[in-house]
Amino acid sequence: MPANITPHRKVKRKSHITEGARQQAFEKSRNRGTCIISGFNDGTVQHLHVLPRATNTSILTPLEWWWGFKTELSVDSRHIQIFLRGNLHILWDRGDILIFPMADVVDIFMDKYKDGERHNILEVICKKKIHRYCVIPHPSLSGGARSRAKRAIRQGFTNGFHKLKFVPSHAQPHFMIMNAAMKIMENKELWVKGLEELYEEIHLKIDASRIVEVILRLHALWTAPPPGEAQLIRKQEHMSVKIFDPW
């Protein structure tokens, strides 16, 4: 496969991302490959996907429909990729870190999709290049209190999550919502608790439980089977545009 071509469907877990796709993510990221949590930009920083590269077609096809794609969703789009230090990457893969979209952004998506219809996702996010997120450690990492997050989270690793308020990233919020929903579904009550502590610490009067429910609702809407006519409509759209990565 040429270096500048990215796969457009599920890929095997052991396959490697193309160098062209990796370079695009590097060039478009804030400060060119800097870890979005620690701020470090050294040899320990690793590259990862918010929406896993091995995401099944049964998920990708509904996303393409409900997000208004006229082309296929490239699993190596630069807007699905972020950079984290190796130790944070481990916590991310374990489901111990959640990078959470801002509450107002979540509500904007819900306002748009509550009609149950298909929408152009780019119009919803207004084509912003950089987005803000909250970082939430799993409550079990710090005994349920962010104020004690200085202590060792895993053997040999500490990180002052309590110092973080917001982190910027070029990764787009609908992908972050999908990732957050998958982690929340594993233990909703604990993640609500973590989000409540975060909102309290940054003095935001937001109902964490409601926002979590909205996240889960969006995930359900976006992964629902497309209507019967979707295949024909997408085929017609496909014929009208050249297949490329619009992201």
CSV table of C-alpha atoms in Angstrom, one decimal:
chain,number,residue,atom,x,y,z
A,1,MET,CA,0.0,0.0,0.0
A,2,PRO,CA,1.5,3.4,-0.9
A,3,ALA,CA,2.6,5.6,2.0
A,4,ASN,CA,0.0,8.2,1.5
A,5,ILE,CA,-3.0,5.9,1.3
A,6,THR,CA,-4.9,5.0,4.5
A,7,PRO,CA,-7.2,2.0,5.0
A,8,HIS,CA,-10.9,2.7,4.9
A,9,ARG,CA,-12.2,-0.2,6.8
A,10,LYS,CA,-11.5,-2.4,9.8
A,11,VAL,CA,-7.8,-3.3,10.0
A,12,LYS,CA,-6.1,-6.2,11.8
A,13,ARG,CA,-4.9,-5.3,15.3
A,14,LYS,CA,-1.3,-6.3,14.4
A,15,SER,CA,-1.2,-4.2,11.1
A,16,HIS,CA,0.8,-1.0,11.2
A,17,ILE,CA,-0.5,2.5,10.5
A,18,THR,CA,0.9,3.9,7.3
A,19,GLU,CA,3.7,6.4,7.6
A,20,GLY,CA,1.7,9.0,5.7
A,21,ALA,CA,-1.2,8.8,8.1
A,22,ARG,CA,1.2,9.0,11.1
A,23,GLN,CA,2.9,12.0,9.7
A,24,GLN,CA,-0.4,13.8,9.0
A,25,ALA,CA,-1.4,13.3,12.7
A,26,PHE,CA,2.0,14.6,13.8
A,27,GLU,CA,1.8,17.7,11.7
A,28,LYS,CA,-1.7,18.6,12.7
A,29,SER,CA,-1.3,17.9,16.4
A,30,ARG,CA,-0.8,20.7,18.8
A,31,ASN,CA,2.9,21.4,19.1
A,32,ARG,CA,3.7,18.5,16.7
A,33,GLY,CA,3.3,15.3,18.6
A,34,THR,CA,3.3,16.6,22.2
A,35,CYS,CA,1.6,14.4,24.8
A,36,ILE,CA,-1.7,16.2,25.3
A,37,ILE,CA,-1.8,15.4,29.1
A,38,SER,CA,1.8,15.8,30.3
A,39,GLY,CA,3.0,18.3,27.8
A,40,PHE,CA,6.2,16.3,27.1
A,41,ASN,CA,7.5,15.9,23.7
A,42,ASP,CA,10.3,13.3,23.9
A,43,GLY,CA,11.1,9.7,23.0
A,44,THR,CA,8.5,8.4,25.4
A,45,VAL,CA,5.5,9.9,23.5
A,46,GLN,CA,3.5,7.3,21.7
A,47,HIS,CA,0.8,7.6,19.0
A,48,LEU,CA,-2.6,6.0,19.4
A,49,HIS,CA,-6.2,6.0,18.0
A,50,VAL,CA,-9.2,7.3,19.9
A,51,LEU,CA,-11.4,5.1,17.7
A,52,PRO,CA,-9.6,1.8,17.6
A,53,ARG,CA,-8.2,0.8,14.2
A,54,ALA,CA,-9.8,-2.6,14.6
A,55,THR,CA,-13.3,-1.2,15.0
A,56,ASN,CA,-15.7,-3.5,13.3
A,57,THR,CA,-17.6,-2.7,10.1
A,58,SER,CA,-20.8,-3.2,12.1
A,59,ILE,CA,-19.9,0.0,14.0
A,60,LEU,CA,-18.2,1.9,11.2
A,61,THR,CA,-21.1,1.7,8.8
A,62,PRO,CA,-23.7,3.2,11.2
A,63,LEU,CA,-21.2,6.0,12.1
A,64,GLU,CA,-20.7,6.8,8.4
A,65,TRP,CA,-24.5,7.1,8.0
A,66,TRP,CA,-25.4,9.1,11.1
A,67,TRP,CA,-22.4,11.4,10.7
A,68,GLY,CA,-23.4,12.2,7.2
A,69,PHE,CA,-20.3,10.8,5.5
A,70,LYS,CA,-20.4,10.7,1.7
A,71,THR,CA,-17.1,8.7,1.7
A,72,GLU,CA,-15.8,6.0,3.9
A,73,LEU,CA,-14.5,6.8,7.4
A,74,SER,CA,-10.7,6.3,7.4
A,75,VAL,CA,-9.7,4.6,10.6
A,76,ASP,CA,-6.3,6.4,10.2
A,77,SER,CA,-7.8,9.9,9.9
A,78,ARG,CA,-5.6,12.4,11.8
A,79,HIS,CA,-8.7,13.5,13.7
A,80,ILE,CA,-8.9,10.1,15.4
A,81,GLN,CA,-5.3,10.1,16.6
A,82,ILE,CA,-3.7,11.6,19.7
A,83,PHE,CA,-0.3,11.5,21.4
A,84,LEU,CA,0.4,10.2,24.9
A,85,ARG,CA,3.5,9.3,26.9
A,86,GLY,CA,4.1,5.6,27.2
A,87,ASN,CA,3.0,5.4,30.9
A,88,LEU,CA,-0.2,7.3,30.1
A,89,HIS,CA,-0.8,5.2,27.1
A,90,ILE,CA,-0.8,2.1,29.3
A,91,LEU,CA,-3.4,3.6,31.6
A,92,TRP,CA,-5.5,4.7,28.5
A,93,ASP,CA,-5.5,1.1,27.1
A,94,ARG,CA,-6.5,-0.3,30.5
A,95,GLY,CA,-9.4,2.1,30.6
A,96,ASP,CA,-8.0,4.0,33.6
A,97,ILE,CA,-8.0,7.4,31.9
A,98,LEU,CA,-11.0,9.1,30.3
A,99,ILE,CA,-10.5,12.2,28.0
A,100,PHE,CA,-13.9,13.7,28.3
A,101,PRO,CA,-15.5,16.3,26.0
A,102,MET,CA,-16.8,19.5,27.4
A,103,ALA,CA,-20.4,19.4,28.7
A,104,ASP,CA,-21.5,22.2,26.4
A,105,VAL,CA,-20.1,20.3,23.4
A,106,VAL,CA,-21.9,17.1,24.4
A,107,ASP,CA,-25.2,19.1,24.6
A,108,ILE,CA,-24.7,20.6,21.2
A,109,PHE,CA,-24.4,17.1,19.7
A,110,MET,CA,-27.5,16.0,21.6
A,111,ASP,CA,-29.5,19.0,20.5
A,112,LYS,CA,-28.7,18.2,16.9
A,113,TYR,CA,-29.3,14.4,17.0
A,114,LYS,CA,-32.3,14.3,19.3
A,115,ASP,CA,-34.5,14.3,16.2
A,116,GLY,CA,-33.2,10.9,15.3
A,117,GLU,CA,-32.1,12.0,11.9
A,118,ARG,CA,-28.8,11.9,10.0
A,119,HIS,CA,-26.6,15.1,10.1
A,120,ASN,CA,-23.3,16.4,8.8
A,121,ILE,CA,-21.1,16.0,11.8
A,122,LEU,CA,-18.6,18.7,10.6
A,123,GLU,CA,-21.4,21.3,10.7
A,124,VAL,CA,-22.1,20.4,14.3
A,125,ILE,CA,-18.5,20.9,15.4
A,126,CYS,CA,-18.1,24.1,13.3
A,127,LYS,CA,-14.9,22.9,11.8
A,128,LYS,CA,-12.8,23.9,14.8
A,129,LYS,CA,-9.2,22.8,14.6
A,130,ILE,CA,-8.5,22.5,18.3
A,131,HIS,CA,-10.9,21.2,20.9
A,132,ARG,CA,-10.8,21.2,24.7
A,133,TYR,CA,-11.2,18.2,26.9
A,134,CYS,CA,-11.2,17.2,30.6
A,135,VAL,CA,-8.9,14.4,31.8
A,136,ILE,CA,-10.5,12.1,34.4
A,137,PRO,CA,-8.5,9.3,36.1
A,138,HIS,CA,-10.6,6.3,37.1
A,139,PRO,CA,-11.6,6.8,40.7
A,140,SER,CA,-9.9,3.6,41.8
A,141,LEU,CA,-6.6,5.1,40.8
A,142,SER,CA,-6.6,7.6,43.6
A,143,GLY,CA,-8.9,6.2,46.1
A,144,GLY,CA,-11.8,8.1,44.6
A,145,ALA,CA,-10.4,11.6,45.3
A,146,ARG,CA,-8.5,13.7,42.7
A,147,SER,CA,-6.9,15.6,45.6
A,148,ARG,CA,-4.9,12.5,46.4
A,149,ALA,CA,-4.0,11.8,42.8
A,150,LYS,CA,-0.3,12.7,43.6
A,151,ARG,CA,0.2,9.2,45.1
A,152,ALA,CA,1.3,6.3,42.9
A,153,ILE,CA,-1.4,5.4,40.5
A,154,ARG,CA,0.4,2.3,39.3
A,155,GLN,CA,3.7,0.9,40.6
A,156,GLY,CA,6.4,3.2,39.3
A,157,PHE,CA,4.1,5.9,38.0
A,158,THR,CA,2.7,9.1,39.4
A,159,ASN,CA,0.9,11.9,37.7
A,160,GLY,CA,-0.7,15.1,39.1
A,161,PHE,CA,-4.1,14.7,37.5
A,162,HIS,CA,-5.4,17.1,40.2
A,163,LYS,CA,-3.4,19.9,38.5
A,164,LEU,CA,-5.1,19.4,35.1
A,165,LYS,CA,-8.2,21.4,34.1
A,166,PHE,CA,-8.4,21.3,30.4
A,167,VAL,CA,-6.2,19.8,27.6
A,168,PRO,CA,-6.3,20.8,24.0
A,169,SER,CA,-6.3,18.4,21.1
A,170,HIS,CA,-6.9,18.3,17.3
A,171,ALA,CA,-8.8,15.0,17.8
A,172,GLN,CA,-12.5,15.7,17.2
A,173,PRO,CA,-15.1,15.4,19.9
A,174,HIS,CA,-17.4,12.9,18.3
A,175,PHE,CA,-14.6,10.4,18.3
A,176,MET,CA,-13.8,11.2,22.0
A,177,ILE,CA,-17.5,10.7,22.8
A,178,MET,CA,-17.4,7.2,21.2
A,179,ASN,CA,-14.3,6.3,23.3
A,180,ALA,CA,-15.7,7.8,26.5
A,181,ALA,CA,-19.0,5.9,26.0
A,182,MET,CA,-17.2,2.5,25.6
A,183,LYS,CA,-15.3,3.1,28.9
A,184,ILE,CA,-18.3,4.4,30.8
A,185,MET,CA,-20.4,1.4,29.8
A,186,GLU,CA,-17.9,-0.8,31.8
A,187,ASN,CA,-18.7,1.0,35.1
A,188,LYS,CA,-21.1,3.9,34.8
A,189,GLU,CA,-21.3,4.7,38.5
A,190,LEU,CA,-17.6,5.0,39.0
A,191,TRP,CA,-17.2,7.3,36.0
A,192,VAL,CA,-20.1,9.5,37.2
A,193,LYS,CA,-18.3,9.8,40.5
A,194,GLY,CA,-15.0,10.8,38.8
A,195,LEU,CA,-16.8,13.4,36.6
A,196,GLU,CA,-18.6,14.8,39.7
A,197,GLU,CA,-15.3,15.3,41.4
A,198,LEU,CA,-13.8,17.0,38.4
A,199,TYR,CA,-16.7,19.5,38.0
A,200,GLU,CA,-16.6,20.3,41.7
A,201,GLU,CA,-12.9,21.0,41.5
A,202,ILE,CA,-13.1,23.3,38.5
A,203,HIS,CA,-16.3,25.0,40.0
A,204,LEU,CA,-18.7,23.9,37.3
A,205,LYS,CA,-22.3,23.4,38.4
A,206,ILE,CA,-23.1,20.6,36.0
A,207,ASP,CA,-25.1,17.4,36.6
A,208,ALA,CA,-22.4,14.8,35.9
A,209,SER,CA,-25.0,12.0,35.8
A,210,ARG,CA,-27.0,13.8,33.1
A,211,ILE,CA,-23.9,14.4,30.9
A,212,VAL,CA,-22.9,10.7,31.2
A,213,GLU,CA,-26.4,9.7,30.1
A,214,VAL,CA,-26.2,12.0,27.1
A,215,ILE,CA,-22.9,10.4,26.2
A,216,LEU,CA,-24.4,7.0,26.3
A,217,ARG,CA,-27.5,8.2,24.4
A,218,LEU,CA,-25.3,9.6,21.6
A,219,HIS,CA,-23.4,6.4,21.4
A,220,ALA,CA,-26.7,4.4,21.0
A,221,LEU,CA,-28.0,6.8,18.3
A,222,TRP,CA,-24.7,6.7,16.3
A,223,THR,CA,-24.4,2.9,16.4
A,224,ALA,CA,-28.0,2.2,15.6
A,225,PRO,CA,-28.6,0.4,12.3
A,226,PRO,CA,-29.2,2.8,9.4
A,227,PRO,CA,-32.6,2.8,7.8
A,228,GLY,CA,-33.4,0.5,4.9
A,229,GLU,CA,-32.8,3.1,2.2
A,230,ALA,CA,-29.4,4.1,3.6
A,231,GLN,CA,-27.4,1.7,1.4
A,232,LEU,CA,-28.8,3.0,-1.8
A,233,ILE,CA,-28.4,6.7,-0.7
A,234,ARG,CA,-24.8,6.1,0.3
A,235,LYS,CA,-24.1,4.3,-3.0
A,236,GLN,CA,-25.4,7.4,-4.8
A,237,GLU,CA,-23.4,9.7,-2.7
A,238,HIS,CA,-20.3,7.5,-3.2
A,239,MET,CA,-20.7,7.8,-6.9
A,240,SER,CA,-20.9,11.6,-6.8
A,241,VAL,CA,-17.6,12.2,-4.9
A,242,LYS,CA,-14.0,10.9,-5.2
A,243,ILE,CA,-13.1,8.7,-2.3
A,244,PHE,CA,-10.6,10.5,0.0
A,245,ASP,CA,-10.1,11.2,3.6
A,246,PRO,CA,-12.0,14.5,4.3
A,247,TRP,CA,-10.7,14.7,7.8
